[in-house]
CSV table of C-alpha atoms in Angstrom, one decimal:
chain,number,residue,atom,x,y,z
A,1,UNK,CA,91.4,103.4,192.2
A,2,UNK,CA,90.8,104.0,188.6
A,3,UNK,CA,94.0,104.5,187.3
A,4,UNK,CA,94.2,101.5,185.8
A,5,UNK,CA,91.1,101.3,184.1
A,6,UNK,CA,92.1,101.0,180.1
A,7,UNK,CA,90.2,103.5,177.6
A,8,UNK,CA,87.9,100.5,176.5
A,9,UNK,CA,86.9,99.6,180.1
A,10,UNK,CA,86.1,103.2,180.9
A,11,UNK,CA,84.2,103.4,177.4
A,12,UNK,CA,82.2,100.2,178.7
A,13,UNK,CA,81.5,101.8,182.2
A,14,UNK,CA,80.2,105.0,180.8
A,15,UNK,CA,77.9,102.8,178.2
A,16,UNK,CA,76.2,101.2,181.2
A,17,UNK,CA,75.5,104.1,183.0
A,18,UNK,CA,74.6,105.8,180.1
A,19,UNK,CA,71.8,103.1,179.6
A,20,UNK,CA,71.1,103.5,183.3
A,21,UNK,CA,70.6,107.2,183.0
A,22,UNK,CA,68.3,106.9,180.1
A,23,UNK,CA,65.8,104.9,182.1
A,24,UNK,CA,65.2,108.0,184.3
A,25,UNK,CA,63.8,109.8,181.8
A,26,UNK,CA,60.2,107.4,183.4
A,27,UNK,CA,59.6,108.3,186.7
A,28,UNK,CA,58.4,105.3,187.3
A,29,UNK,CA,61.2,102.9,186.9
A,30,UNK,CA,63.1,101.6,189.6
A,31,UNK,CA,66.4,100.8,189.0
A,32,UNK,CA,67.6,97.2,189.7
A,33,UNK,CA,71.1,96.7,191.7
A,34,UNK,CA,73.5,96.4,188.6
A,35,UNK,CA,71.8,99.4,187.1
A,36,UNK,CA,72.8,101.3,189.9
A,37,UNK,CA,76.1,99.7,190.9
A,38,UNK,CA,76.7,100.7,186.7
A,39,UNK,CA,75.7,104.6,187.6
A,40,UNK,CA,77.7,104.2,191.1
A,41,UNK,CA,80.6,103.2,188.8
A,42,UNK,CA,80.6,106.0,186.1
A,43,UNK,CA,80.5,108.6,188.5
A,44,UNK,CA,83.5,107.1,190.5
A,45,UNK,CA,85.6,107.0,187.4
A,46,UNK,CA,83.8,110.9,186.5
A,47,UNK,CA,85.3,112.0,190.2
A,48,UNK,CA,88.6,110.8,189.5
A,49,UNK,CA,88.6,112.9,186.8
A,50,UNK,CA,87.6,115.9,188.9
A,51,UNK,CA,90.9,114.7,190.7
A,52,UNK,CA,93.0,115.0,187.6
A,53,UNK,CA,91.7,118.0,186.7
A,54,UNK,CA,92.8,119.9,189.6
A,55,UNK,CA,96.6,118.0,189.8
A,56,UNK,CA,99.2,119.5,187.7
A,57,UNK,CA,99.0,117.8,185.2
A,58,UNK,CA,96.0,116.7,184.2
A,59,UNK,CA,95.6,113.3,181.9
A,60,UNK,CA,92.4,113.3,180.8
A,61,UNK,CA,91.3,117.2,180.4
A,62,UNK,CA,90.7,116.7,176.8
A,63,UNK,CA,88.7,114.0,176.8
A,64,UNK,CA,86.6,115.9,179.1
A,65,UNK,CA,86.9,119.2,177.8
A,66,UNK,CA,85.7,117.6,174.3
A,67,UNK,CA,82.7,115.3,175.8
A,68,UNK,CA,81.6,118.5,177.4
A,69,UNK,CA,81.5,120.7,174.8
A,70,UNK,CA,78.9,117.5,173.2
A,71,UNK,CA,76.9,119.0,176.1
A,72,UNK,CA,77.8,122.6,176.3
A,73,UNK,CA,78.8,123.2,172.7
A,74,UNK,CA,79.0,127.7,173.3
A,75,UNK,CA,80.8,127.1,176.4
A,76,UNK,CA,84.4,128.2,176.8
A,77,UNK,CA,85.8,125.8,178.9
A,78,UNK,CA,88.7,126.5,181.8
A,79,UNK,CA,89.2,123.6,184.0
A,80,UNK,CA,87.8,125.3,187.1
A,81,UNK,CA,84.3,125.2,185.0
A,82,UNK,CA,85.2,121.4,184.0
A,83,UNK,CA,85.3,120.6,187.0
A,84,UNK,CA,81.8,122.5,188.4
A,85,UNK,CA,80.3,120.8,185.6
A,86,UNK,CA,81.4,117.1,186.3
A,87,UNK,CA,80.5,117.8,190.0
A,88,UNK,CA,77.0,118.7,188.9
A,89,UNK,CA,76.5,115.5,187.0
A,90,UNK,CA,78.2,113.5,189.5
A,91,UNK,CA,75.3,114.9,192.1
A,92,UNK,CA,72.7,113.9,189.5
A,93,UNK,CA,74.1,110.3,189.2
A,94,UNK,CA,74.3,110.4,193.0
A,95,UNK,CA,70.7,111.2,193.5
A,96,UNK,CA,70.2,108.4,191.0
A,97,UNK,CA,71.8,105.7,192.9
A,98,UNK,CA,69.8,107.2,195.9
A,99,UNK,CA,66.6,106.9,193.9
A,100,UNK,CA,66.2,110.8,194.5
A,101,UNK,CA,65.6,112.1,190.9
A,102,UNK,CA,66.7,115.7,190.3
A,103,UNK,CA,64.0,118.1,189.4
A,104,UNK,CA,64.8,119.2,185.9
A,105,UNK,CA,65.0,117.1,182.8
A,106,UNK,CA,67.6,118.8,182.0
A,107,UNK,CA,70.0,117.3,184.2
A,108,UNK,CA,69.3,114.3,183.6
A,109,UNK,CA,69.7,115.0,179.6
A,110,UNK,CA,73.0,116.2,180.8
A,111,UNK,CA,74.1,113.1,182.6
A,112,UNK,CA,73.2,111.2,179.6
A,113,UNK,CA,74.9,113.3,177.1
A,114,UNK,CA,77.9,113.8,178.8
A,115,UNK,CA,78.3,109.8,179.5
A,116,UNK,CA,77.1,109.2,175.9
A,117,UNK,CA,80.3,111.5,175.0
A,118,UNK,CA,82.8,109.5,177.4
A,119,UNK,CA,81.8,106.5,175.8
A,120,UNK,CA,82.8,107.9,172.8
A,121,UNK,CA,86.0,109.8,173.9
A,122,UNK,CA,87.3,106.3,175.7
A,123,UNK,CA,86.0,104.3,173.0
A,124,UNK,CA,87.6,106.2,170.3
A,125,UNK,CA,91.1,106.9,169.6
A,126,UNK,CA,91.7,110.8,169.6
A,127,UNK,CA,95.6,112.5,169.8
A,128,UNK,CA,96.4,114.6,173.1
A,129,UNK,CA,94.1,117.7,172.9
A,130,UNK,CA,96.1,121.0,171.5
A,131,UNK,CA,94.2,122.6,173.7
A,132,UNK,CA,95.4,123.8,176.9
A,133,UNK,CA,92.0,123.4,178.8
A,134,UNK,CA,93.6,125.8,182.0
């Protein structure tokens, strides 16, 4: 579905949400349609990339292995613990778009960070990751 998204679209996408996510930070907002259909849309494009993760050969494991360590900067990374950690954020922006908020701050922080780091990673220009992230 996403597959043709360019780097700049998905850099746009994750910007939205990001400014979405932000606003959850006070419990008191409610978030208006496009907010959420902006959340809705970054964690689409975040579960295709829990799909390329676990194909053979996976296109965009070091964007997220680098936006990740923005969030988790002592974690060593294998994809099997890039993909528990997308999950987890894509349950937090799910809970979002269901107006449920997720009990720790911290999650949220995460959410933001971590789209906050896509932006950049899609919005930037980095060479293919030397890193094999498996």
């Amino acid at each position: 579905m996403h597959k043709g998204k360019s780097r700049k679209t998905k850099a746009a996408i994750f910007d939205r949400c990001l400014r979405a996510v932000r606003l959850a930070a006070n419990k008191d907002n409610k978030y208006t349609p496009v907010q959420i259909e902006n959340i809705k849309r970054g964690r689409k494009i975040l579960l295709t990339f829990i799909r390329d993760l676990a194909s053979n050969k996976p296109k965009y494991a070091g964007h997220v292995g680098r936006a990740l360590k923005d969030v988790h900067p002592r974690t060593e990374y294998c994809t099997s613990m890039l993909i528990r950690d997308i999950a987890d954020v894509c349950v937090t922006l799910n809970r979002l778009e269901q107006d449920r908020r997720r009990s720790e701050e911290a999650k949220l922080m995460e959410a933001g960070i971590l789209c906050e780091a896509l932006k950049d990673e899609f919005g930037a220009h980095h060479p293919p990751s030397e890193h094999n992230t498996r």
